[in-house]
Each structure stands twice: as C-alpha cells, then as structure tokens.
Amino acid sequence: MVIIGPIEHNDQNIVYQSSNVQVKIGDRILSNGTLYITESSLSWKPVDLPESISISWPEIGVHAIANNPTKCIYFMMDNAVSWPGVYDPGVRANGNRQQQEGAGNASGSDDEDEGNESDCEPEITEFWLIPNDPNTVDVIFQSMTECQALNPDPCDSISEDEGGFMGMEEDAENEVGQENMRNLNLNEDDEQFADAEED
C-alpha cells in the first residue's frame, strides 16, 4: 500500500528516523525531508510540502546500497507511483506528457499486437534515498532489511511453493524420459542381433 497525504507516526513503532534525507523518484530529485522507518512501512516527509509518502514493506521489491549520484539507498517498486504535483511518471523532465507507444496507431494488426505487448510490460518506480550524511547509509540499509523481513510479500511464498513443485515434476519427467531412451536403445539392439542370426 502507498499512502500520499498527512501521516502521523507513533514514536513506539519508529525503528529509525533521520532528517536531511533527499529523495529521488525516477529522474526527479525532490527536496530534503525526514525519513521514517517503521516496522510496517517506509515514509518520507519533505520540508516544503504538507504531504508525506508512505510505502508498506511488501510493496518494495528490492533495496540496495548504491553509489550514484553519491552513496545512497536504491529501492524499486513493482508498480507505478504518481504523486500529484510532485512526480508524474507520464511527464518528461521538460514538462511534456509522454505518448504511450502504439497510441493513435491504427496501421495494422502487427502494430496493435506490439501495442498490446507494451501495455502488458510491468511498470516499476525507482527511488533513491540520499542522506546528507553518507555514513548513515549502512544504518538505513540494515533497518530496511530488518523491517522488510518482518513483512514478507505473500506472493513470494506462493511463487516459491509453485517453483519447488514444478521442479520436482520436471525432475520426475527427466528420469522417465531417460529410462524410456535406455529401453528404446536396448530394443533396437535386440532387433539388430535377431536379424544377424537369421542371415
């Protein structure tokens, strides 16, 4: 869940808090603000806006320590985030709205198919947390790792279970296939010897 609006934090649930943390969303660098890491979410409150953004841990796909533009935290969400007046993924840096691929194109079925493929591509949103003090990056990363472990994505566990089951099926099929090949080779050899005896 992603919440954009006024957010009140319960001090008892805050695992880590730091001011003077700049946020970059996509290609847009925002102002400084205060970062809140709680057991259930990551939040950021900019100094120049009344609204905060709060992201629950299952929404965050991956997070890592990055060195560009400086030592910072990178994390990615598996969906598009729009923050009205702050960040709109459909608008370029020059303020012009991007036209979706295939939009307004009616030249043929191939073009329509390509347009459908682009519509099915998963949308992501990339974030960078850039603290004023780079020495805090490791602490932020550790806090994020611990809190994310408390909130596993239920979809991940389902995928792992299905993956394991499919792996067992594939192993069984491979064993059966190899056994059939051995039997086939033996049968062919027996027939060859029988023909030789008749001659």
mmCIF file with all atom_site columns, C-alpha atoms in Angstrom:
data_model
loop_
_atom_site.group_PDB
_atom_site.id
_atom_site.type_symbol
_atom_site.label_atom_id
_atom_site.label_alt_id
_atom_site.label_comp_id
_atom_site.label_asym_id
_atom_site.label_entity_id
_atom_site.label_seq_id
_atom_site.pdbx_PDB_ins_code
_atom_site.Cartn_x
_atom_site.Cartn_y
_atom_site.Cartn_z
_atom_site.occupancy
_atom_site.B_iso_or_equiv
_atom_site.pdbx_formal_charge
_atom_site.auth_seq_id
_atom_site.auth_comp_id
_atom_site.auth_asym_id
_atom_site.auth_atom_id
_atom_site.pdbx_PDB_model_num
ATOM 1   C CA . MET A 1 1   ? 0.000  0.000   0.000   1.00 0.00 ? 1   MET A CA 1
ATOM 2   C CA . VAL A 1 2   ? 1.220  3.501   -0.882  1.00 0.00 ? 2   VAL A CA 1
ATOM 3   C CA . ILE A 1 3   ? -0.228 6.458   1.015   1.00 0.00 ? 3   ILE A CA 1
ATOM 4   C CA . ILE A 1 4   ? 0.304  10.078  -0.002  1.00 0.00 ? 4   ILE A CA 1
ATOM 5   C CA . GLY A 1 5   ? -1.001 12.621  2.472   1.00 0.00 ? 5   GLY A CA 1
ATOM 6   C CA . PRO A 1 6   ? -0.573 13.832  6.055   1.00 0.00 ? 6   PRO A CA 1
ATOM 7   C CA . ILE A 1 7   ? 0.835  10.953  8.125   1.00 0.00 ? 7   ILE A CA 1
ATOM 8   C CA . GLU A 1 8   ? 1.204  10.750  11.886  1.00 0.00 ? 8   GLU A CA 1
ATOM 9   C CA . HIS A 1 9   ? 3.857  8.404   13.269  1.00 0.00 ? 9   HIS A CA 1
ATOM 10  C CA . ASN A 1 10  ? 3.689  6.591   16.571  1.00 0.00 ? 10  ASN A CA 1
ATOM 11  C CA . ASP A 1 11  ? 7.111  7.028   18.184  1.00 0.00 ? 11  ASP A CA 1
ATOM 12  C CA . GLN A 1 12  ? 6.957  3.492   19.592  1.00 0.00 ? 12  GLN A CA 1
ATOM 13  C CA . ASN A 1 13  ? 6.867  1.992   16.080  1.00 0.00 ? 13  ASN A CA 1
ATOM 14  C CA . ILE A 1 14  ? 9.754  4.028   14.647  1.00 0.00 ? 14  ILE A CA 1
ATOM 15  C CA . VAL A 1 15  ? 12.847 1.874   14.104  1.00 0.00 ? 15  VAL A CA 1
ATOM 16  C CA . TYR A 1 16  ? 14.936 4.626   12.510  1.00 0.00 ? 16  TYR A CA 1
ATOM 17  C CA . GLN A 1 17  ? 14.459 8.343   11.858  1.00 0.00 ? 17  GLN A CA 1
ATOM 18  C CA . SER A 1 18  ? 16.725 10.813  10.071  1.00 0.00 ? 18  SER A CA 1
ATOM 19  C CA . SER A 1 19  ? 16.321 14.381  8.835   1.00 0.00 ? 19  SER A CA 1
ATOM 20  C CA . ASN A 1 20  ? 18.108 15.928  5.846   1.00 0.00 ? 20  ASN A CA 1
ATOM 21  C CA . VAL A 1 21  ? 17.380 12.988  3.554   1.00 0.00 ? 21  VAL A CA 1
ATOM 22  C CA . GLN A 1 22  ? 16.821 13.856  -0.083  1.00 0.00 ? 22  GLN A CA 1
ATOM 23  C CA . VAL A 1 23  ? 14.642 11.647  -2.275  1.00 0.00 ? 23  VAL A CA 1
ATOM 24  C CA . LYS A 1 24  ? 14.920 10.971  -5.983  1.00 0.00 ? 24  LYS A CA 1
ATOM 25  C CA . ILE A 1 25  ? 11.949 9.340   -7.740  1.00 0.00 ? 25  ILE A CA 1
ATOM 26  C CA . GLY A 1 26  ? 12.637 8.239   -11.298 1.00 0.00 ? 26  GLY A CA 1
ATOM 27  C CA . ASP A 1 27  ? 14.511 11.152  -12.858 1.00 0.00 ? 27  ASP A CA 1
ATOM 28  C CA . ARG A 1 28  ? 13.088 13.755  -10.459 1.00 0.00 ? 28  ARG A CA 1
ATOM 29  C CA . ILE A 1 29  ? 15.158 14.911  -7.465  1.00 0.00 ? 29  ILE A CA 1
ATOM 30  C CA . LEU A 1 30  ? 12.990 16.244  -4.643  1.00 0.00 ? 30  LEU A CA 1
ATOM 31  C CA . SER A 1 31  ? 13.844 18.412  -1.667  1.00 0.00 ? 31  SER A CA 1
ATOM 32  C CA . ASN A 1 32  ? 15.241 17.380  1.704   1.00 0.00 ? 32  ASN A CA 1
ATOM 33  C CA . GLY A 1 33  ? 12.950 15.755  4.214   1.00 0.00 ? 33  GLY A CA 1
ATOM 34  C CA . THR A 1 34  ? 12.689 13.411  7.166   1.00 0.00 ? 34  THR A CA 1
ATOM 35  C CA . LEU A 1 35  ? 12.911 9.653   6.682   1.00 0.00 ? 35  LEU A CA 1
ATOM 36  C CA . TYR A 1 36  ? 10.880 7.380   8.959   1.00 0.00 ? 36  TYR A CA 1
ATOM 37  C CA . ILE A 1 37  ? 11.451 3.629   9.003   1.00 0.00 ? 37  ILE A CA 1
ATOM 38  C CA . THR A 1 38  ? 8.840  1.730   10.987  1.00 0.00 ? 38  THR A CA 1
ATOM 39  C CA . GLU A 1 39  ? 8.079  -1.958  11.349  1.00 0.00 ? 39  GLU A CA 1
ATOM 40  C CA . SER A 1 40  ? 5.267  -1.666  8.787   1.00 0.00 ? 40  SER A CA 1
ATOM 41  C CA . SER A 1 41  ? 6.402  0.990   6.307   1.00 0.00 ? 41  SER A CA 1
ATOM 42  C CA . LEU A 1 42  ? 8.969  3.442   4.988   1.00 0.00 ? 42  LEU A CA 1
ATOM 43  C CA . SER A 1 43  ? 7.859  7.092   4.995   1.00 0.00 ? 43  SER A CA 1
ATOM 44  C CA . TRP A 1 44  ? 9.359  10.377  3.899   1.00 0.00 ? 44  TRP A CA 1
ATOM 45  C CA . LYS A 1 45  ? 8.125  13.867  4.816   1.00 0.00 ? 45  LYS A CA 1
ATOM 46  C CA . PRO A 1 46  ? 9.511  16.703  2.649   1.00 0.00 ? 46  PRO A CA 1
ATOM 47  C CA . VAL A 1 47  ? 10.274 20.002  4.354   1.00 0.00 ? 47  VAL A CA 1
ATOM 48  C CA . ASP A 1 48  ? 8.414  22.062  1.750   1.00 0.00 ? 48  ASP A CA 1
ATOM 49  C CA . LEU A 1 49  ? 5.177  20.070  1.399   1.00 0.00 ? 49  LEU A CA 1
ATOM 50  C CA . PRO A 1 50  ? 2.305  19.208  3.755   1.00 0.00 ? 50  PRO A CA 1
ATOM 51  C CA . GLU A 1 51  ? 2.082  15.673  2.338   1.00 0.00 ? 51  GLU A CA 1
ATOM 52  C CA . SER A 1 52  ? 4.230  12.644  3.078   1.00 0.00 ? 52  SER A CA 1
ATOM 53  C CA . ILE A 1 53  ? 4.643  9.415   1.158   1.00 0.00 ? 53  ILE A CA 1
ATOM 54  C CA . SER A 1 54  ? 4.398  6.097   2.990   1.00 0.00 ? 54  SER A CA 1
ATOM 55  C CA . ILE A 1 55  ? 5.185  2.734   1.383   1.00 0.00 ? 55  ILE A CA 1
ATOM 56  C CA . SER A 1 56  ? 4.401  -0.580  3.067   1.00 0.00 ? 56  SER A CA 1
ATOM 57  C CA . TRP A 1 57  ? 7.253  -3.102  3.002   1.00 0.00 ? 57  TRP A CA 1
ATOM 58  C CA . PRO A 1 58  ? 5.621  -5.717  0.721   1.00 0.00 ? 58  PRO A CA 1
ATOM 59  C CA . GLU A 1 59  ? 5.425  -3.020  -1.979  1.00 0.00 ? 59  GLU A CA 1
ATOM 60  C CA . ILE A 1 60  ? 9.220  -2.682  -2.059  1.00 0.00 ? 60  ILE A CA 1
ATOM 61  C CA . GLY A 1 61  ? 10.713 -5.269  -4.397  1.00 0.00 ? 61  GLY A CA 1
ATOM 62  C CA . VAL A 1 62  ? 14.442 -4.795  -3.849  1.00 0.00 ? 62  VAL A CA 1
ATOM 63  C CA . HIS A 1 63  ? 16.683 -2.391  -1.979  1.00 0.00 ? 63  HIS A CA 1
ATOM 64  C CA . ALA A 1 64  ? 20.439 -1.953  -2.090  1.00 0.00 ? 64  ALA A CA 1
ATOM 65  C CA . ILE A 1 65  ? 23.299 0.422   -1.370  1.00 0.00 ? 65  ILE A CA 1
ATOM 66  C CA . ALA A 1 66  ? 24.199 2.476   -4.451  1.00 0.00 ? 66  ALA A CA 1
ATOM 67  C CA . ASN A 1 67  ? 26.987 4.941   -5.264  1.00 0.00 ? 67  ASN A CA 1
ATOM 68  C CA . ASN A 1 68  ? 25.218 7.108   -7.828  1.00 0.00 ? 68  ASN A CA 1
ATOM 69  C CA . PRO A 1 69  ? 24.746 10.078  -7.578  1.00 0.00 ? 69  PRO A CA 1
ATOM 70  C CA . THR A 1 70  ? 26.560 9.535   -4.244  1.00 0.00 ? 70  THR A CA 1
ATOM 71  C CA . LYS A 1 71  ? 26.457 6.838   -1.572  1.00 0.00 ? 71  LYS A CA 1
ATOM 72  C CA . CYS A 1 72  ? 22.741 6.269   -1.046  1.00 0.00 ? 72  CYS A CA 1
ATOM 73  C CA . ILE A 1 73  ? 19.925 3.726   -0.834  1.00 0.00 ? 73  ILE A CA 1
ATOM 74  C CA . TYR A 1 74  ? 18.242 2.476   -4.006  1.00 0.00 ? 74  TYR A CA 1
ATOM 75  C CA . PHE A 1 75  ? 14.925 0.669   -3.939  1.00 0.00 ? 75  PHE A CA 1
ATOM 76  C CA . MET A 1 76  ? 12.351 -0.330  -6.515  1.00 0.00 ? 76  MET A CA 1
ATOM 77  C CA . MET A 1 77  ? 8.595  -0.852  -6.504  1.00 0.00 ? 77  MET A CA 1
ATOM 78  C CA . ASP A 1 78  ? 6.815  -3.191  -8.911  1.00 0.00 ? 78  ASP A CA 1
ATOM 79  C CA . ASN A 1 79  ? 4.150  -0.636  -9.829  1.00 0.00 ? 79  ASN A CA 1
ATOM 80  C CA . ALA A 1 80  ? 3.860  2.956   -10.990 1.00 0.00 ? 80  ALA A CA 1
ATOM 81  C CA . VAL A 1 81  ? 3.634  5.659   -8.339  1.00 0.00 ? 81  VAL A CA 1
ATOM 82  C CA . SER A 1 82  ? 2.142  9.060   -9.088  1.00 0.00 ? 82  SER A CA 1
ATOM 83  C CA . TRP A 1 83  ? 2.426  11.933  -6.609  1.00 0.00 ? 83  TRP A CA 1
ATOM 84  C CA . PRO A 1 84  ? 0.273  14.769  -7.993  1.00 0.00 ? 84  PRO A CA 1
ATOM 85  C CA . GLY A 1 85  ? 2.235  17.984  -8.292  1.00 0.00 ? 85  GLY A CA 1
ATOM 86  C CA . VAL A 1 86  ? 5.452  16.251  -7.247  1.00 0.00 ? 86  VAL A CA 1
ATOM 87  C CA . TYR A 1 87  ? 6.087  13.256  -9.514  1.00 0.00 ? 87  TYR A CA 1
ATOM 88  C CA . ASP A 1 88  ? 4.115  12.047  -12.520 1.00 0.00 ? 88  ASP A CA 1
ATOM 89  C CA . PRO A 1 89  ? 5.704  9.109   -14.384 1.00 0.00 ? 89  PRO A CA 1
ATOM 90  C CA . GLY A 1 90  ? 3.891  10.110  -17.594 1.00 0.00 ? 90  GLY A CA 1
ATOM 91  C CA . VAL A 1 91  ? 5.590  13.512  -17.768 1.00 0.00 ? 91  VAL A CA 1
ATOM 92  C CA . ARG A 1 92  ? 9.107  14.058  -19.078 1.00 0.00 ? 92  ARG A CA 1
ATOM 93  C CA . ALA A 1 93  ? 11.618 16.335  -17.398 1.00 0.00 ? 93  ALA A CA 1
ATOM 94  C CA . ASN A 1 94  ? 10.690 19.125  -19.857 1.00 0.00 ? 94  ASN A CA 1
ATOM 95  C CA . GLY A 1 95  ? 7.075  19.060  -18.650 1.00 0.00 ? 95  GLY A CA 1
ATOM 96  C CA . ASN A 1 96  ? 5.635  17.383  -21.767 1.00 0.00 ? 96  ASN A CA 1
ATOM 97  C CA . ARG A 1 97  ? 3.495  14.299  -21.298 1.00 0.00 ? 97  ARG A CA 1
ATOM 98  C CA . GLN A 1 98  ? 4.817  11.126  -22.895 1.00 0.00 ? 98  GLN A CA 1
ATOM 99  C CA . GLN A 1 99  ? 2.664  9.484   -25.532 1.00 0.00 ? 99  GLN A CA 1
ATOM 100 C CA . GLN A 1 100 ? 2.281  5.765   -24.973 1.00 0.00 ? 100 GLN A CA 1
ATOM 101 C CA . GLU A 1 101 ? 3.755  3.514   -27.632 1.00 0.00 ? 101 GLU A CA 1
ATOM 102 C CA . GLY A 1 102 ? 1.161  2.400   -30.119 1.00 0.00 ? 102 GLY A CA 1
ATOM 103 C CA . ALA A 1 103 ? -1.274 5.145   -29.097 1.00 0.00 ? 103 ALA A CA 1
ATOM 104 C CA . GLY A 1 104 ? -3.130 6.579   -32.076 1.00 0.00 ? 104 GLY A CA 1
ATOM 105 C CA . ASN A 1 105 ? -1.649 3.922   -34.366 1.00 0.00 ? 105 ASN A CA 1
ATOM 106 C CA . ALA A 1 106 ? -4.146 2.024   -36.496 1.00 0.00 ? 106 ALA A CA 1
ATOM 107 C CA . SER A 1 107 ? -1.947 0.943   -39.394 1.00 0.00 ? 107 SER A CA 1
ATOM 108 C CA . GLY A 1 108 ? -2.439 -2.787  -38.953 1.00 0.00 ? 108 GLY A CA 1
ATOM 109 C CA . SER A 1 109 ? -2.770 -5.808  -36.718 1.00 0.00 ? 109 SER A CA 1
ATOM 110 C CA . ASP A 1 110 ? 1.003  -6.055  -36.190 1.00 0.00 ? 110 ASP A CA 1
ATOM 111 C CA . ASP A 1 111 ? 1.104  -2.567  -34.711 1.00 0.00 ? 111 ASP A CA 1
ATOM 112 C CA . GLU A 1 112 ? -1.862 -3.403  -32.497 1.00 0.00 ? 112 GLU A CA 1
ATOM 113 C CA . ASP A 1 113 ? -0.125 -6.542  -31.260 1.00 0.00 ? 113 ASP A CA 1
ATOM 114 C CA . GLU A 1 114 ? 3.015  -4.577  -30.446 1.00 0.00 ? 114 GLU A CA 1
ATOM 115 C CA . GLY A 1 115 ? 0.914  -2.024  -28.577 1.00 0.00 ? 115 GLY A CA 1
ATOM 116 C CA . ASN A 1 116 ? -0.700 -4.789  -26.521 1.00 0.00 ? 116 ASN A CA 1
ATOM 117 C CA . GLU A 1 117 ? 2.699  -6.204  -25.642 1.00 0.00 ? 117 GLU A CA 1
ATOM 118 C CA . SER A 1 118 ? 3.886  -2.836  -24.335 1.00 0.00 ? 118 SER A CA 1
ATOM 119 C CA . ASP A 1 119 ? 0.720  -2.497  -22.256 1.00 0.00 ? 119 ASP A CA 1
ATOM 120 C CA . CYS A 1 120 ? 1.494  -5.811  -20.569 1.00 0.00 ? 120 CYS A CA 1
ATOM 121 C CA . GLU A 1 121 ? 5.008  -4.809  -19.546 1.00 0.00 ? 121 GLU A CA 1
ATOM 122 C CA . PRO A 1 122 ? 5.250  -4.389  -15.763 1.00 0.00 ? 122 PRO A CA 1
ATOM 123 C CA . GLU A 1 123 ? 5.558  -0.814  -14.540 1.00 0.00 ? 123 GLU A CA 1
ATOM 124 C CA . ILE A 1 124 ? 8.150  -0.007  -11.904 1.00 0.00 ? 124 ILE A CA 1
ATOM 125 C CA . THR A 1 125 ? 9.100  3.037   -9.870  1.00 0.00 ? 125 THR A CA 1
ATOM 126 C CA . GLU A 1 126 ? 12.691 3.623   -8.784  1.00 0.00 ? 126 GLU A CA 1
ATOM 127 C CA . PHE A 1 127 ? 13.607 5.533   -5.627  1.00 0.00 ? 127 PHE A CA 1
ATOM 128 C CA . TRP A 1 128 ? 16.865 6.807   -4.173  1.00 0.00 ? 128 TRP A CA 1
ATOM 129 C CA . LEU A 1 129 ? 17.265 7.903   -0.547  1.00 0.00 ? 129 LEU A CA 1
ATOM 130 C CA . ILE A 1 130 ? 20.186 10.334  -0.396  1.00 0.00 ? 130 ILE A CA 1
ATOM 131 C CA . PRO A 1 131 ? 21.073 11.293  3.187   1.00 0.00 ? 131 PRO A CA 1
ATOM 132 C CA . ASN A 1 132 ? 23.112 14.416  3.860   1.00 0.00 ? 132 ASN A CA 1
ATOM 133 C CA . ASP A 1 133 ? 25.477 12.231  5.909   1.00 0.00 ? 133 ASP A CA 1
ATOM 134 C CA . PRO A 1 134 ? 26.658 9.256   3.782   1.00 0.00 ? 134 PRO A CA 1
ATOM 135 C CA . ASN A 1 135 ? 27.764 7.470   6.962   1.00 0.00 ? 135 ASN A CA 1
ATOM 136 C CA . THR A 1 136 ? 24.095 6.791   7.779   1.00 0.00 ? 136 THR A CA 1
ATOM 137 C CA . VAL A 1 137 ? 23.505 4.765   4.598   1.00 0.00 ? 137 VAL A CA 1
ATOM 138 C CA . ASP A 1 138 ? 24.593 1.471   6.169   1.00 0.00 ? 138 ASP A CA 1
ATOM 139 C CA . VAL A 1 139 ? 22.297 2.012   9.161   1.00 0.00 ? 139 VAL A CA 1
ATOM 140 C CA . ILE A 1 140 ? 19.359 2.839   6.876   1.00 0.00 ? 140 ILE A CA 1
ATOM 141 C CA . PHE A 1 141 ? 20.030 -0.270  4.789   1.00 0.00 ? 141 PHE A CA 1
ATOM 142 C CA . GLN A 1 142 ? 20.190 -2.511  7.859   1.00 0.00 ? 142 GLN A CA 1
ATOM 143 C CA . SER A 1 143 ? 16.972 -1.032  9.266   1.00 0.00 ? 143 SER A CA 1
ATOM 144 C CA . MET A 1 144 ? 15.184 -1.560  5.948   1.00 0.00 ? 144 MET A CA 1
ATOM 145 C CA . THR A 1 145 ? 16.414 -5.156  5.739   1.00 0.00 ? 145 THR A CA 1
ATOM 146 C CA . GLU A 1 146 ? 15.211 -5.998  9.242   1.00 0.00 ? 146 GLU A CA 1
ATOM 147 C CA . CYS A 1 147 ? 11.789 -4.389  8.783   1.00 0.00 ? 147 CYS A CA 1
ATOM 148 C CA . GLN A 1 148 ? 11.241 -5.941  5.366   1.00 0.00 ? 148 GLN A CA 1
ATOM 149 C CA . ALA A 1 149 ? 11.984 -9.369  6.860   1.00 0.00 ? 149 ALA A CA 1
ATOM 150 C CA . LEU A 1 150 ? 9.089  -8.785  9.273   1.00 0.00 ? 150 LEU A CA 1
ATOM 151 C CA . ASN A 1 151 ? 6.717  -8.194  6.348   1.00 0.00 ? 151 ASN A CA 1
ATOM 152 C CA . PRO A 1 152 ? 7.303  -10.831 3.643   1.00 0.00 ? 152 PRO A CA 1
ATOM 153 C CA . ASP A 1 153 ? 5.372  -10.497 0.409   1.00 0.00 ? 153 ASP A CA 1
ATOM 154 C CA . PRO A 1 154 ? 2.724  -13.285 0.387   1.00 0.00 ? 154 PRO A CA 1
ATOM 155 C CA . CYS A 1 155 ? 3.105  -13.585 -3.401  1.00 0.00 ? 155 CYS A CA 1
ATOM 156 C CA . ASP A 1 156 ? 6.764  -14.566 -2.984  1.00 0.00 ? 156 ASP A CA 1
ATOM 157 C CA . SER A 1 157 ? 5.937  -17.555 -0.781  1.00 0.00 ? 157 SER A CA 1
ATOM 158 C CA . ILE A 1 158 ? 3.316  -18.764 -3.268  1.00 0.00 ? 158 ILE A CA 1
ATOM 159 C CA . SER A 1 159 ? 5.788  -18.480 -6.147  1.00 0.00 ? 159 SER A CA 1
ATOM 160 C CA . GLU A 1 160 ? 8.444  -20.389 -4.202  1.00 0.00 ? 160 GLU A CA 1
ATOM 161 C CA . ASP A 1 161 ? 6.000  -23.207 -3.405  1.00 0.00 ? 161 ASP A CA 1
ATOM 162 C CA . GLU A 1 162 ? 4.907  -23.453 -7.031  1.00 0.00 ? 162 GLU A CA 1
ATOM 163 C CA . GLY A 1 163 ? 8.515  -23.314 -8.204  1.00 0.00 ? 163 GLY A CA 1
ATOM 164 C CA . GLY A 1 164 ? 9.526  -26.184 -5.940  1.00 0.00 ? 164 GLY A CA 1
ATOM 165 C CA . PHE A 1 165 ? 6.583  -28.299 -7.080  1.00 0.00 ? 165 PHE A CA 1
ATOM 166 C CA . MET A 1 166 ? 7.329  -27.679 -10.732 1.00 0.00 ? 166 MET A CA 1
ATOM 167 C CA . GLY A 1 167 ? 10.975 -28.549 -10.139 1.00 0.00 ? 167 GLY A CA 1
ATOM 168 C CA . MET A 1 168 ? 10.013 -31.947 -8.699  1.00 0.00 ? 168 MET A CA 1
ATOM 169 C CA . GLU A 1 169 ? 7.728  -32.613 -11.660 1.00 0.00 ? 169 GLU A CA 1
ATOM 170 C CA . GLU A 1 170 ? 10.461 -31.720 -14.115 1.00 0.00 ? 170 GLU A CA 1
ATOM 171 C CA . ASP A 1 171 ? 12.963 -33.997 -12.356 1.00 0.00 ? 171 ASP A CA 1
ATOM 172 C CA . ALA A 1 172 ? 10.490 -36.891 -12.496 1.00 0.00 ? 172 ALA A CA 1
ATOM 173 C CA . GLU A 1 173 ? 9.820  -36.264 -16.188 1.00 0.00 ? 173 GLU A CA 1
ATOM 174 C CA . ASN A 1 174 ? 13.549 -36.213 -16.932 1.00 0.00 ? 174 ASN A CA 1
ATOM 175 C CA . GLU A 1 175 ? 14.069 -39.547 -15.150 1.00 0.00 ? 175 GLU A CA 1
ATOM 176 C CA . VAL A 1 176 ? 11.161 -41.149 -17.028 1.00 0.00 ? 176 VAL A CA 1
ATOM 177 C CA . GLY A 1 177 ? 12.453 -39.772 -20.319 1.00 0.00 ? 177 GLY A CA 1
ATOM 178 C CA . GLN A 1 178 ? 15.950 -41.125 -19.717 1.00 0.00 ? 178 GLN A CA 1
ATOM 179 C CA . GLU A 1 179 ? 14.557 -44.552 -18.794 1.00 0.00 ? 179 GLU A CA 1
ATOM 180 C CA . ASN A 1 180 ? 12.465 -44.620 -21.993 1.00 0.00 ? 180 ASN A CA 1
ATOM 181 C CA . MET A 1 181 ? 15.540 -43.768 -24.050 1.00 0.00 ? 181 MET A CA 1
ATOM 182 C CA . ARG A 1 182 ? 17.501 -46.615 -22.431 1.00 0.00 ? 182 ARG A CA 1
ATOM 183 C CA . ASN A 1 183 ? 14.667 -49.070 -23.165 1.00 0.00 ? 183 ASN A CA 1
ATOM 184 C CA . LEU A 1 184 ? 14.423 -47.848 -26.744 1.00 0.00 ? 184 LEU A CA 1
ATOM 185 C CA . ASN A 1 185 ? 18.145 -48.372 -27.324 1.00 0.00 ? 185 ASN A CA 1
ATOM 186 C CA . LEU A 1 186 ? 18.007 -51.879 -25.831 1.00 0.00 ? 186 LEU A CA 1
ATOM 187 C CA . ASN A 1 187 ? 15.065 -52.854 -28.035 1.00 0.00 ? 187 ASN A CA 1
ATOM 188 C CA . GLU A 1 188 ? 16.823 -51.604 -31.148 1.00 0.00 ? 188 GLU A CA 1
ATOM 189 C CA . ASP A 1 189 ? 19.955 -53.601 -30.275 1.00 0.00 ? 189 ASP A CA 1
ATOM 190 C CA . ASP A 1 190 ? 17.911 -56.802 -29.727 1.00 0.00 ? 190 ASP A CA 1
ATOM 191 C CA . GLU A 1 191 ? 16.305 -56.478 -33.168 1.00 0.00 ? 191 GLU A CA 1
ATOM 192 C CA . GLN A 1 192 ? 19.673 -55.959 -34.825 1.00 0.00 ? 192 GLN A CA 1
ATOM 193 C CA . PHE A 1 193 ? 21.060 -59.160 -33.304 1.00 0.00 ? 193 PHE A CA 1
ATOM 194 C CA . ALA A 1 194 ? 17.934 -61.101 -34.341 1.00 0.00 ? 194 ALA A CA 1
ATOM 195 C CA . ASP A 1 195 ? 18.382 -60.013 -37.967 1.00 0.00 ? 195 ASP A CA 1
ATOM 196 C CA . ALA A 1 196 ? 22.022 -61.083 -37.884 1.00 0.00 ? 196 ALA A CA 1
ATOM 197 C CA . GLU A 1 197 ? 21.127 -64.603 -36.690 1.00 0.00 ? 197 GLU A CA 1
ATOM 198 C CA . GLU A 1 198 ? 18.531 -65.039 -39.457 1.00 0.00 ? 198 GLU A CA 1
ATOM 199 C CA . ASP A 1 199 ? 21.128 -64.123 -42.100 1.00 0.00 ? 199 ASP A CA 1
#
